[in-house]
Amino acid sequence: MVGSYDLPYWKGFVASSLGPATAVLFTNPFEVAKVHQQMHGELSQTRARPSLATVFRNVYTKGGISGLQAGLSAAIAREGTKNIFRIGAYEPILDGLKKLQGADKATIPTRIVAGAASGILASYTCNPLDLLKTRMQARDLIGLSANHGPITEVRALMKEGGVARLWRGSHVSAFRSALATGTNLPAYTVVKEYLLQQRGLKDGTVVHVTSAMLAAFCTCVANNPVDVLRSRLYNQQASRTLYTSAWDAFVKVLRIEGPTAFYKGFWSHYIRAGPHYVLTFAFLEKIRYVMHKYT
């Protein structure tokens, strides 16, 4: 299981929502920096890339603290909603697969399939929130003012392309989510079980932090290329169409910017993902403990 305490599925859904939604309060600035790095030098051959410190300084100079926390309300809504499915649905899907296989313990491939399935479900369900979050985090890059809030942006997007506009980039986002969840949750549970069962460590902070940081690194390696493509597609303007599809974006980025472009923002991604997963799973474990003991 993802947490250390066995809970009914509905309690698992609640914990899966609250944990990540709390964690993003602390990690959103790194997500903002990552998006800025991924958008830098779009379809140009420039090899100069701003450092994380440079991005933070530029964003702060332009927008202050609110600039560093751009898209926070959308990020909280996204984390709290998407992870009901991404983390919350992982265990029910995994249990279903184990029953089909007649197995007591899930193999690593089974965990990967369960993670990918819950990731895809979460991605298609919550694509509008993903889209909104990414655009709000890149608002100064795509010409949105600081007063341009989430509701205003939703109205503008729907005026531009109807309800379907809110699902732009959903296929590449689903692929990214399958890679991320199919890597992250299995890696976290496998590392955690290894440390507890094979190394004899006590279930606590050291185990949770180690498992989360290793899982975050594996996740970033697997999905950063798709994350770059998603950032490009999400932030594309109707008046300036650069990409006709995810495949078109892949080909253009590879041809013009080179293969290393797919790892733009990698360290910002990891510096954000590592602490985010640590906080997510720390809050998740505590919430599951409280729900196990008091409800």
PDB file of C-alpha atoms in Angstrom:
ATOM      1  CA  MET A   1       0.000   0.000   0.000  1.00  0.00           C
ATOM      2  CA  VAL A   2       1.080   3.639  -0.465  1.00  0.00           C
ATOM      3  CA  GLY A   3       0.614   4.506   3.210  1.00  0.00           C
ATOM      4  CA  SER A   4       1.534   2.532   6.321  1.00  0.00           C
ATOM      5  CA  TYR A   5      -2.040   2.209   7.587  1.00  0.00           C
ATOM      6  CA  ASP A   6      -4.718   0.085   5.954  1.00  0.00           C
ATOM      7  CA  LEU A   7      -7.828   2.193   5.363  1.00  0.00           C
ATOM      8  CA  PRO A   8     -11.159   1.831   3.561  1.00  0.00           C
ATOM      9  CA  TYR A   9     -10.874   3.095   0.005  1.00  0.00           C
ATOM     10  CA  TRP A  10     -12.938   6.239   0.658  1.00  0.00           C
ATOM     11  CA  LYS A  11     -10.594   7.315   3.458  1.00  0.00           C
ATOM     12  CA  GLY A  12      -7.674   6.653   1.147  1.00  0.00           C
ATOM     13  CA  PHE A  13      -9.233   8.996  -1.418  1.00  0.00           C
ATOM     14  CA  VAL A  14      -9.547  11.763   1.200  1.00  0.00           C
ATOM     15  CA  ALA A  15      -5.949  11.358   2.387  1.00  0.00           C
ATOM     16  CA  SER A  16      -4.728  11.248  -1.215  1.00  0.00           C
ATOM     17  CA  SER A  17      -6.378  14.607  -1.844  1.00  0.00           C
ATOM     18  CA  LEU A  18      -5.288  16.432   1.307  1.00  0.00           C
ATOM     19  CA  GLY A  19      -1.629  15.353   1.325  1.00  0.00           C
ATOM     20  CA  PRO A  20      -0.563  16.750  -2.087  1.00  0.00           C
ATOM     21  CA  ALA A  21      -2.803  19.834  -1.759  1.00  0.00           C
ATOM     22  CA  THR A  22      -0.921  20.752   1.420  1.00  0.00           C
ATOM     23  CA  ALA A  23       2.503  19.973  -0.040  1.00  0.00           C
ATOM     24  CA  VAL A  24       2.053  22.274  -3.049  1.00  0.00           C
ATOM     25  CA  LEU A  25       1.854  25.306  -0.755  1.00  0.00           C
ATOM     26  CA  PHE A  26       5.599  24.899  -0.231  1.00  0.00           C
ATOM     27  CA  THR A  27       6.727  23.649  -3.650  1.00  0.00           C
ATOM     28  CA  ASN A  28       4.776  25.761  -6.147  1.00  0.00           C
ATOM     29  CA  PRO A  29       7.622  28.297  -6.691  1.00  0.00           C
ATOM     30  CA  PHE A  30       9.835  25.499  -8.038  1.00  0.00           C
ATOM     31  CA  GLU A  31       7.066  24.463 -10.424  1.00  0.00           C
ATOM     32  CA  VAL A  32       6.866  28.062 -11.658  1.00  0.00           C
ATOM     33  CA  ALA A  33      10.642  28.069 -12.233  1.00  0.00           C
ATOM     34  CA  LYS A  34      10.472  24.731 -14.056  1.00  0.00           C
ATOM     35  CA  VAL A  35       7.814  25.968 -16.476  1.00  0.00           C
ATOM     36  CA  HIS A  36       9.856  29.112 -17.189  1.00  0.00           C
ATOM     37  CA  GLN A  37      12.950  27.033 -17.951  1.00  0.00           C
ATOM     38  CA  GLN A  38      10.997  24.670 -20.198  1.00  0.00           C
ATOM     39  CA  MET A  39       9.599  27.586 -22.192  1.00  0.00           C
ATOM     40  CA  HIS A  40      12.980  29.321 -22.548  1.00  0.00           C
ATOM     41  CA  GLY A  41      14.392  29.446 -26.082  1.00  0.00           C
ATOM     42  CA  GLU A  42      11.247  27.950 -27.612  1.00  0.00           C
ATOM     43  CA  LEU A  43      12.035  26.742 -31.157  1.00  0.00           C
ATOM     44  CA  SER A  44      15.372  28.555 -31.218  1.00  0.00           C
ATOM     45  CA  GLN A  45      18.880  27.160 -31.411  1.00  0.00           C
ATOM     46  CA  THR A  46      20.148  29.046 -28.381  1.00  0.00           C
ATOM     47  CA  ARG A  47      22.050  26.802 -25.976  1.00  0.00           C
ATOM     48  CA  ALA A  48      22.251  29.347 -23.155  1.00  0.00           C
ATOM     49  CA  ARG A  49      19.844  28.372 -20.416  1.00  0.00           C
ATOM     50  CA  PRO A  50      19.040  30.395 -17.306  1.00  0.00           C
ATOM     51  CA  SER A  51      19.951  28.824 -13.980  1.00  0.00           C
ATOM     52  CA  LEU A  52      17.364  28.169 -11.309  1.00  0.00           C
ATOM     53  CA  ALA A  53      18.687  31.139  -9.314  1.00  0.00           C
ATOM     54  CA  THR A  54      18.420  33.397 -12.378  1.00  0.00           C
ATOM     55  CA  VAL A  55      14.836  32.324 -13.021  1.00  0.00           C
ATOM     56  CA  PHE A  56      13.872  32.925  -9.400  1.00  0.00           C
ATOM     57  CA  ARG A  57      15.474  36.372  -9.487  1.00  0.00           C
ATOM     58  CA  ASN A  58      13.773  37.331 -12.754  1.00  0.00           C
ATOM     59  CA  VAL A  59      10.359  36.107 -11.634  1.00  0.00           C
ATOM     60  CA  TYR A  60      10.674  37.854  -8.275  1.00  0.00           C
ATOM     61  CA  THR A  61      11.826  41.098  -9.920  1.00  0.00           C
ATOM     62  CA  LYS A  62       8.802  41.107 -12.221  1.00  0.00           C
ATOM     63  CA  GLY A  63       6.124  39.885  -9.850  1.00  0.00           C
ATOM     64  CA  GLY A  64       7.420  39.643  -6.293  1.00  0.00           C
ATOM     65  CA  ILE A  65       6.167  36.858  -4.028  1.00  0.00           C
ATOM     66  CA  SER A  66       2.929  36.609  -6.015  1.00  0.00           C
ATOM     67  CA  GLY A  67       5.014  35.941  -9.118  1.00  0.00           C
ATOM     68  CA  LEU A  68       6.807  33.059  -7.401  1.00  0.00           C
ATOM     69  CA  GLN A  69       3.438  31.688  -6.301  1.00  0.00           C
ATOM     70  CA  ALA A  70       1.747  32.219  -9.670  1.00  0.00           C
ATOM     71  CA  GLY A  71      -1.051  29.741 -10.252  1.00  0.00           C
ATOM     72  CA  LEU A  72      -1.137  28.648  -6.606  1.00  0.00           C
ATOM     73  CA  SER A  73      -4.935  28.449  -6.353  1.00  0.00           C
ATOM     74  CA  ALA A  74      -5.067  26.377  -9.543  1.00  0.00           C
ATOM     75  CA  ALA A  75      -2.196  24.216  -8.253  1.00  0.00           C
ATOM     76  CA  ILE A  76      -4.009  23.507  -4.974  1.00  0.00           C
ATOM     77  CA  ALA A  77      -7.209  22.623  -6.842  1.00  0.00           C
ATOM     78  CA  ARG A  78      -5.224  20.468  -9.262  1.00  0.00           C
ATOM     79  CA  GLU A  79      -3.309  18.578  -6.557  1.00  0.00           C
ATOM     80  CA  GLY A  80      -6.361  18.074  -4.376  1.00  0.00           C
ATOM     81  CA  THR A  81      -8.520  16.825  -7.244  1.00  0.00           C
ATOM     82  CA  LYS A  82      -6.106  14.948  -9.487  1.00  0.00           C
ATOM     83  CA  ASN A  83      -4.564  12.923  -6.671  1.00  0.00           C
ATOM     84  CA  ILE A  84      -7.939  11.570  -5.618  1.00  0.00           C
ATOM     85  CA  PHE A  85      -7.554   9.498  -8.768  1.00  0.00           C
ATOM     86  CA  ARG A  86      -3.752   9.354  -9.165  1.00  0.00           C
ATOM     87  CA  ILE A  87      -2.892   8.173  -5.653  1.00  0.00           C
ATOM     88  CA  GLY A  88      -6.336   7.258  -4.340  1.00  0.00           C
ATOM     89  CA  ALA A  89      -7.252   4.931  -7.210  1.00  0.00           C
ATOM     90  CA  TYR A  90      -3.849   3.210  -7.203  1.00  0.00           C
ATOM     91  CA  GLU A  91      -4.640   0.757  -4.406  1.00  0.00           C
ATOM     92  CA  PRO A  92      -8.129  -0.252  -5.660  1.00  0.00           C
ATOM     93  CA  ILE A  93      -6.708  -0.850  -9.150  1.00  0.00           C
ATOM     94  CA  LEU A  94      -3.732  -2.751  -7.716  1.00  0.00           C
ATOM     95  CA  ASP A  95      -6.003  -4.906  -5.559  1.00  0.00           C
ATOM     96  CA  GLY A  96      -8.156  -5.663  -8.608  1.00  0.00           C
ATOM     97  CA  LEU A  97      -5.120  -6.725 -10.636  1.00  0.00           C
ATOM     98  CA  LYS A  98      -3.901  -8.965  -7.808  1.00  0.00           C
ATOM     99  CA  LYS A  99      -7.292 -10.667  -7.667  1.00  0.00           C
ATOM    100  CA  LEU A 100      -7.227 -11.263 -11.419  1.00  0.00           C
ATOM    101  CA  GLN A 101      -3.783 -12.814 -11.075  1.00  0.00           C
ATOM    102  CA  GLY A 102      -4.692 -14.757  -7.944  1.00  0.00           C
ATOM    103  CA  ALA A 103      -1.645 -13.287  -6.209  1.00  0.00           C
ATOM    104  CA  ASP A 104      -1.178 -12.192  -2.608  1.00  0.00           C
ATOM    105  CA  LYS A 105       1.649  -9.765  -3.398  1.00  0.00           C
ATOM    106  CA  ALA A 106       1.877  -7.450  -6.385  1.00  0.00           C
ATOM    107  CA  THR A 107       4.867  -7.766  -8.696  1.00  0.00           C
ATOM    108  CA  ILE A 108       6.718  -4.682  -9.919  1.00  0.00           C
ATOM    109  CA  PRO A 109       5.152  -4.906 -13.434  1.00  0.00           C
ATOM    110  CA  THR A 110       1.694  -5.123 -11.834  1.00  0.00           C
ATOM    111  CA  ARG A 111       2.434  -2.029  -9.760  1.00  0.00           C
ATOM    112  CA  ILE A 112       3.618  -0.176 -12.860  1.00  0.00           C
ATOM    113  CA  VAL A 113       0.402  -1.063 -14.711  1.00  0.00           C
ATOM    114  CA  ALA A 114      -1.719   0.036 -11.732  1.00  0.00           C
ATOM    115  CA  GLY A 115       0.207   3.297 -11.469  1.00  0.00           C
ATOM    116  CA  ALA A 116      -0.062   4.001 -15.189  1.00  0.00           C
ATOM    117  CA  ALA A 117      -3.805   3.272 -15.139  1.00  0.00           C
ATOM    118  CA  SER A 118      -4.500   5.560 -12.175  1.00  0.00           C
ATOM    119  CA  GLY A 119      -2.306   8.241 -13.763  1.00  0.00           C
ATOM    120  CA  ILE A 120      -4.204   8.120 -17.058  1.00  0.00           C
ATOM    121  CA  LEU A 121      -7.556   8.241 -15.257  1.00  0.00           C
ATOM    122  CA  ALA A 122      -6.423  11.257 -13.224  1.00  0.00           C
ATOM    123  CA  SER A 123      -4.988  13.056 -16.231  1.00  0.00           C
ATOM    124  CA  TYR A 124      -8.015  12.870 -18.504  1.00  0.00           C
ATOM    125  CA  THR A 125     -10.358  13.735 -15.637  1.00  0.00           C
ATOM    126  CA  CYS A 126      -8.396  16.782 -14.486  1.00  0.00           C
ATOM    127  CA  ASN A 127      -6.777  18.098 -17.678  1.00  0.00           C
ATOM    128  CA  PRO A 128      -8.526  21.505 -17.381  1.00  0.00           C
ATOM    129  CA  LEU A 129      -6.882  22.034 -13.990  1.00  0.00           C
ATOM    130  CA  ASP A 130      -3.476  20.961 -15.343  1.00  0.00           C
ATOM    131  CA  LEU A 131      -3.882  23.324 -18.279  1.00  0.00           C
ATOM    132  CA  LEU A 132      -4.997  26.204 -16.075  1.00  0.00           C
ATOM    133  CA  LYS A 133      -2.191  25.680 -13.554  1.00  0.00           C
ATOM    134  CA  THR A 134       0.529  25.622 -16.207  1.00  0.00           C
ATOM    135  CA  ARG A 135      -0.786  28.713 -17.984  1.00  0.00           C
ATOM    136  CA  MET A 136      -1.108  30.687 -14.761  1.00  0.00           C
ATOM    137  CA  GLN A 137       2.447  29.717 -13.783  1.00  0.00           C
ATOM    138  CA  ALA A 138       3.699  31.016 -17.138  1.00  0.00           C
ATOM    139  CA  ARG A 139       1.408  34.051 -17.208  1.00  0.00           C
ATOM    140  CA  ASP A 140       4.231  36.591 -17.657  1.00  0.00           C
ATOM    141  CA  LEU A 141       5.585  34.562 -20.592  1.00  0.00           C
ATOM    142  CA  ILE A 142       2.281  34.365 -22.456  1.00  0.00           C
ATOM    143  CA  GLY A 143       1.099  37.925 -21.849  1.00  0.00           C
ATOM    144  CA  LEU A 144      -1.306  37.478 -18.936  1.00  0.00           C
ATOM    145  CA  SER A 145      -1.424  40.236 -16.321  1.00  0.00           C
ATOM    146  CA  ALA A 146      -1.013  39.621 -12.594  1.00  0.00           C
ATOM    147  CA  ASN A 147      -4.727  40.428 -12.192  1.00  0.00           C
ATOM    148  CA  HIS A 148      -5.698  37.757 -14.719  1.00  0.00           C
ATOM    149  CA  GLY A 149      -7.126  35.103 -12.399  1.00  0.00           C
ATOM    150  CA  PRO A 150      -8.113  31.452 -12.968  1.00  0.00           C
ATOM    151  CA  ILE A 151     -11.807  32.174 -13.597  1.00  0.00           C
ATOM    152  CA  THR A 152     -10.952  34.864 -16.154  1.00  0.00           C
ATOM    153  CA  GLU A 153      -8.567  32.473 -17.881  1.00  0.00           C
ATOM    154  CA  VAL A 154     -11.158  29.677 -18.031  1.00  0.00           C
ATOM    155  CA  ARG A 155     -13.629  32.059 -19.672  1.00  0.00           C
ATOM    156  CA  ALA A 156     -10.977  33.218 -22.148  1.00  0.00           C
ATOM    157  CA  LEU A 157     -10.035  29.648 -23.060  1.00  0.00           C
ATOM    158  CA  MET A 158     -13.662  28.615 -23.569  1.00  0.00           C
ATOM    159  CA  LYS A 159     -14.293  31.694 -25.690  1.00  0.00           C
ATOM    160  CA  GLU A 160     -11.278  30.715 -27.768  1.00  0.00           C
ATOM    161  CA  GLY A 161     -12.242  27.100 -28.388  1.00  0.00           C
ATOM    162  CA  GLY A 162     -15.233  26.010 -26.332  1.00  0.00           C
ATOM    163  CA  VAL A 163     -15.142  23.250 -23.731  1.00  0.00           C
ATOM    164  CA  ALA A 164     -12.796  21.216 -25.945  1.00  0.00           C
ATOM    165  CA  ARG A 165     -10.138  23.919 -25.478  1.00  0.00           C
ATOM    166  CA  LEU A 166      -9.850  22.866 -21.833  1.00  0.00           C
ATOM    167  CA  TRP A 167      -8.702  19.419 -22.956  1.00  0.00           C
ATOM    168  CA  ARG A 168      -5.970  20.633 -25.314  1.00  0.00           C
ATOM    169  CA  GLY A 169      -2.830  18.577 -24.737  1.00  0.00           C
ATOM    170  CA  SER A 170      -4.780  15.925 -22.834  1.00  0.00           C
ATOM    171  CA  HIS A 171      -3.235  12.994 -24.727  1.00  0.00           C
ATOM    172  CA  VAL A 172       0.360  14.038 -24.089  1.00  0.00           C
ATOM    173  CA  SER A 173      -0.601  14.876 -20.498  1.00  0.00           C
ATOM    174  CA  ALA A 174      -2.092  11.400 -20.064  1.00  0.00           C
ATOM    175  CA  PHE A 175       1.099   9.839 -21.439  1.00  0.00           C
ATOM    176  CA  ARG A 176       3.137  11.969 -19.020  1.00  0.00           C
ATOM    177  CA  SER A 177       0.895  10.999 -16.122  1.00  0.00           C
ATOM    178  CA  ALA A 178       1.150   7.312 -17.018  1.00  0.00           C
ATOM    179  CA  LEU A 179       4.941   7.576 -16.983  1.00  0.00           C
ATOM    180  CA  ALA A 180       4.988   9.607 -13.771  1.00  0.00           C
ATOM    181  CA  THR A 181       2.524   7.556 -11.739  1.00  0.00           C
ATOM    182  CA  GLY A 182       3.690   4.284 -13.264  1.00  0.00           C
ATOM    183  CA  THR A 183       7.162   5.165 -11.991  1.00  0.00           C
ATOM    184  CA  ASN A 184       6.535   7.162  -8.830  1.00  0.00           C
ATOM    185  CA  LEU A 185       4.114   5.053  -6.822  1.00  0.00           C
ATOM    186  CA  PRO A 186       5.753   1.682  -7.609  1.00  0.00           C
ATOM    187  CA  ALA A 187       9.217   3.145  -6.882  1.00  0.00           C
ATOM    188  CA  TYR A 188       8.058   4.615  -3.576  1.00  0.00           C
ATOM    189  CA  THR A 189       6.401   1.410  -2.399  1.00  0.00           C
ATOM    190  CA  VAL A 190       9.230  -0.879  -3.598  1.00  0.00           C
ATOM    191  CA  VAL A 191      11.984   1.227  -1.986  1.00  0.00           C
ATOM    192  CA  LYS A 192       9.955   1.597   1.195  1.00  0.00           C
ATOM    193  CA  GLU A 193       9.318  -2.150   1.442  1.00  0.00           C
ATOM    194  CA  TYR A 194      13.004  -2.877   0.777  1.00  0.00           C
ATOM    195  CA  LEU A 195      14.154  -0.527   3.543  1.00  0.00           C
ATOM    196  CA  LEU A 196      11.633  -1.929   6.009  1.00  0.00           C
ATOM    197  CA  GLN A 197      11.804  -5.620   5.181  1.00  0.00           C
ATOM    198  CA  GLN A 198      15.340  -6.139   3.862  1.00  0.00           C
ATOM    199  CA  ARG A 199      17.302  -3.457   5.706  1.00  0.00           C
ATOM    200  CA  GLY A 200      15.324  -3.615   8.925  1.00  0.00           C
ATOM    201  CA  LEU A 201      14.798   0.135   9.233  1.00  0.00           C
ATOM    202  CA  LYS A 202      12.030   1.534  11.397  1.00  0.00           C
ATOM    203  CA  ASP A 203       8.987   2.903   9.599  1.00  0.00           C
ATOM    204  CA  GLY A 204       9.475   6.631   9.994  1.00  0.00           C
ATOM    205  CA  THR A 205      10.855   9.848   8.558  1.00  0.00           C
ATOM    206  CA  VAL A 206      14.145   8.424   7.223  1.00  0.00           C
ATOM    207  CA  VAL A 207      12.352   5.689   5.294  1.00  0.00           C
ATOM    208  CA  HIS A 208       9.693   8.054   3.940  1.00  0.00           C
ATOM    209  CA  VAL A 209      12.193  10.742   2.847  1.00  0.00           C
ATOM    210  CA  THR A 210      14.584   8.249   1.227  1.00  0.00           C
ATOM    211  CA  SER A 211      11.771   6.484  -0.619  1.00  0.00           C
ATOM    212  CA  ALA A 212      10.230   9.757  -1.803  1.00  0.00           C
ATOM    213  CA  MET A 213      13.509  11.286  -3.042  1.00  0.00           C
ATOM    214  CA  LEU A 214      14.484   8.169  -5.015  1.00  0.00           C
ATOM    215  CA  ALA A 215      10.973   7.887  -6.437  1.00  0.00           C
ATOM    216  CA  ALA A 216      11.068  11.564  -7.446  1.00  0.00           C
ATOM    217  CA  PHE A 217      14.378  11.150  -9.291  1.00  0.00           C
ATOM    218  CA  CYS A 218      13.094   8.124 -11.228  1.00  0.00           C
ATOM    219  CA  THR A 219       9.928  10.026 -12.092  1.00  0.00           C
ATOM    220  CA  CYS A 220      11.771  13.102 -13.386  1.00  0.00           C
ATOM    221  CA  VAL A 221      14.062  11.002 -15.579  1.00  0.00           C
ATOM    222  CA  ALA A 222      11.051   9.203 -17.053  1.00  0.00           C
ATOM    223  CA  ASN A 223       8.699  12.093 -17.691  1.00  0.00           C
ATOM    224  CA  ASN A 224      10.688  15.327 -18.102  1.00  0.00           C
ATOM    225  CA  PRO A 225      10.743  15.030 -21.940  1.00  0.00           C
ATOM    226  CA  VAL A 226       6.964  14.701 -22.044  1.00  0.00           C
ATOM    227  CA  ASP A 227       6.642  17.476 -19.469  1.00  0.00           C
ATOM    228  CA  VAL A 228       8.518  19.837 -21.799  1.00  0.00           C
ATOM    229  CA  LEU A 229       6.151  19.000 -24.661  1.00  0.00           C
ATOM    230  CA  ARG A 230       3.129  19.476 -22.426  1.00  0.00           C
ATOM    231  CA  SER A 231       4.330  22.901 -21.258  1.00  0.00           C
ATOM    232  CA  ARG A 232       4.760  23.964 -24.885  1.00  0.00           C
ATOM    233  CA  LEU A 233       1.306  22.736 -25.933  1.00  0.00           C
ATOM    234  CA  TYR A 234      -0.477  24.154 -22.883  1.00  0.00           C
ATOM    235  CA  ASN A 235       1.045  27.620 -23.336  1.00  0.00           C
ATOM    236  CA  GLN A 236       0.536  27.837 -27.091  1.00  0.00           C
ATOM    237  CA  GLN A 237      -1.472  30.892 -28.132  1.00  0.00           C
ATOM    238  CA  ALA A 238      -4.354  30.682 -30.605  1.00  0.00           C
ATOM    239  CA  SER A 239      -2.883  33.657 -32.471  1.00  0.00           C
ATOM    240  CA  ARG A 240       0.545  32.022 -32.725  1.00  0.00           C
ATOM    241  CA  THR A 241       0.273  28.335 -33.523  1.00  0.00           C
ATOM    242  CA  LEU A 242       3.685  26.680 -33.355  1.00  0.00           C
ATOM    243  CA  TYR A 243       2.609  23.050 -33.004  1.00  0.00           C
ATOM    244  CA  THR A 244      -0.231  21.129 -34.625  1.00  0.00           C
ATOM    245  CA  SER A 245       0.084  18.107 -32.332  1.00  0.00           C
ATOM    246  CA  ALA A 246       2.271  16.497 -29.684  1.00  0.00           C
ATOM    247  CA  TRP A 247       4.173  14.640 -32.411  1.00  0.00           C
ATOM    248  CA  ASP A 248       4.722  17.880 -34.318  1.00  0.00           C
ATOM    249  CA  ALA A 249       6.026  19.492 -31.123  1.00  0.00           C
ATOM    250  CA  PHE A 250       8.367  16.550 -30.527  1.00  0.00           C
ATOM    251  CA  VAL A 251       9.810  16.710 -34.050  1.00  0.00           C
ATOM    252  CA  LYS A 252      10.268  20.497 -34.002  1.00  0.00           C
ATOM    253  CA  VAL A 253      11.892  20.583 -30.574  1.00  0.00           C
ATOM    254  CA  LEU A 254      14.233  17.729 -31.530  1.00  0.00           C
ATOM    255  CA  ARG A 255      15.157  19.254 -34.903  1.00  0.00           C
ATOM    256  CA  ILE A 256      15.570  22.879 -33.834  1.00  0.00           C
ATOM    257  CA  GLU A 257      16.575  22.761 -30.173  1.00  0.00           C
ATOM    258  CA  GLY A 258      18.257  19.365 -30.055  1.00  0.00           C
ATOM    259  CA  PRO A 259      17.694  16.291 -27.844  1.00  0.00           C
ATOM    260  CA  THR A 260      18.944  17.974 -24.664  1.00  0.00           C
ATOM    261  CA  ALA A 261      15.976  20.363 -24.881  1.00  0.00           C
ATOM    262  CA  PHE A 262      13.780  17.559 -23.570  1.00  0.00           C
ATOM    263  CA  TYR A 263      15.587  17.867 -20.254  1.00  0.00           C
ATOM    264  CA  LYS A 264      15.167  21.616 -19.922  1.00  0.00           C
ATOM    265  CA  GLY A 265      14.182  22.420 -16.372  1.00  0.00           C
ATOM    266  CA  PHE A 266      15.233  18.953 -15.131  1.00  0.00           C
ATOM    267  CA  TRP A 267      16.879  20.104 -11.911  1.00  0.00           C
ATOM    268  CA  SER A 268      14.070  22.564 -11.199  1.00  0.00           C
ATOM    269  CA  HIS A 269      11.739  19.643 -11.816  1.00  0.00           C
ATOM    270  CA  TYR A 270      13.647  17.416  -9.390  1.00  0.00           C
ATOM    271  CA  ILE A 271      14.243  20.118  -6.781  1.00  0.00           C
ATOM    272  CA  ARG A 272      10.497  20.687  -6.852  1.00  0.00           C
ATOM    273  CA  ALA A 273       9.468  17.021  -7.167  1.00  0.00           C
ATOM    274  CA  GLY A 274      11.793  15.693  -4.454  1.00  0.00           C
ATOM    275  CA  PRO A 275      10.525  17.939  -1.638  1.00  0.00           C
ATOM    276  CA  HIS A 276       6.996  17.782  -3.063  1.00  0.00           C
ATOM    277  CA  TYR A 277       6.935  13.983  -2.872  1.00  0.00           C
ATOM    278  CA  VAL A 278       8.603  14.054   0.551  1.00  0.00           C
ATOM    279  CA  LEU A 279       5.942  16.452   1.844  1.00  0.00           C
ATOM    280  CA  THR A 280       3.143  14.674  -0.026  1.00  0.00           C
ATOM    281  CA  PHE A 281       3.966  11.274   1.418  1.00  0.00           C
ATOM    282  CA  ALA A 282       4.772  12.742   4.857  1.00  0.00           C
ATOM    283  CA  PHE A 283       1.392  14.481   5.006  1.00  0.00           C
ATOM    284  CA  LEU A 284      -0.250  11.412   3.473  1.00  0.00           C
ATOM    285  CA  GLU A 285       1.234   9.106   6.132  1.00  0.00           C
ATOM    286  CA  LYS A 286       0.175  11.447   8.960  1.00  0.00           C
ATOM    287  CA  ILE A 287      -3.333  11.903   7.585  1.00  0.00           C
ATOM    288  CA  ARG A 288      -3.729   8.144   7.138  1.00  0.00           C
ATOM    289  CA  TYR A 289      -2.510   7.646  10.727  1.00  0.00           C
ATOM    290  CA  VAL A 290      -5.023  10.163  12.103  1.00  0.00           C
ATOM    291  CA  MET A 291      -7.859   8.663  10.062  1.00  0.00           C
ATOM    292  CA  HIS A 292      -6.845   5.140  11.113  1.00  0.00           C
ATOM    293  CA  LYS A 293      -6.733   6.072  14.798  1.00  0.00           C
ATOM    294  CA  TYR A 294      -9.603   8.521  15.178  1.00  0.00           C
ATOM    295  CA  THR A 295     -12.213   7.690  12.514  1.00  0.00           C
TER     296      THR A 295
END
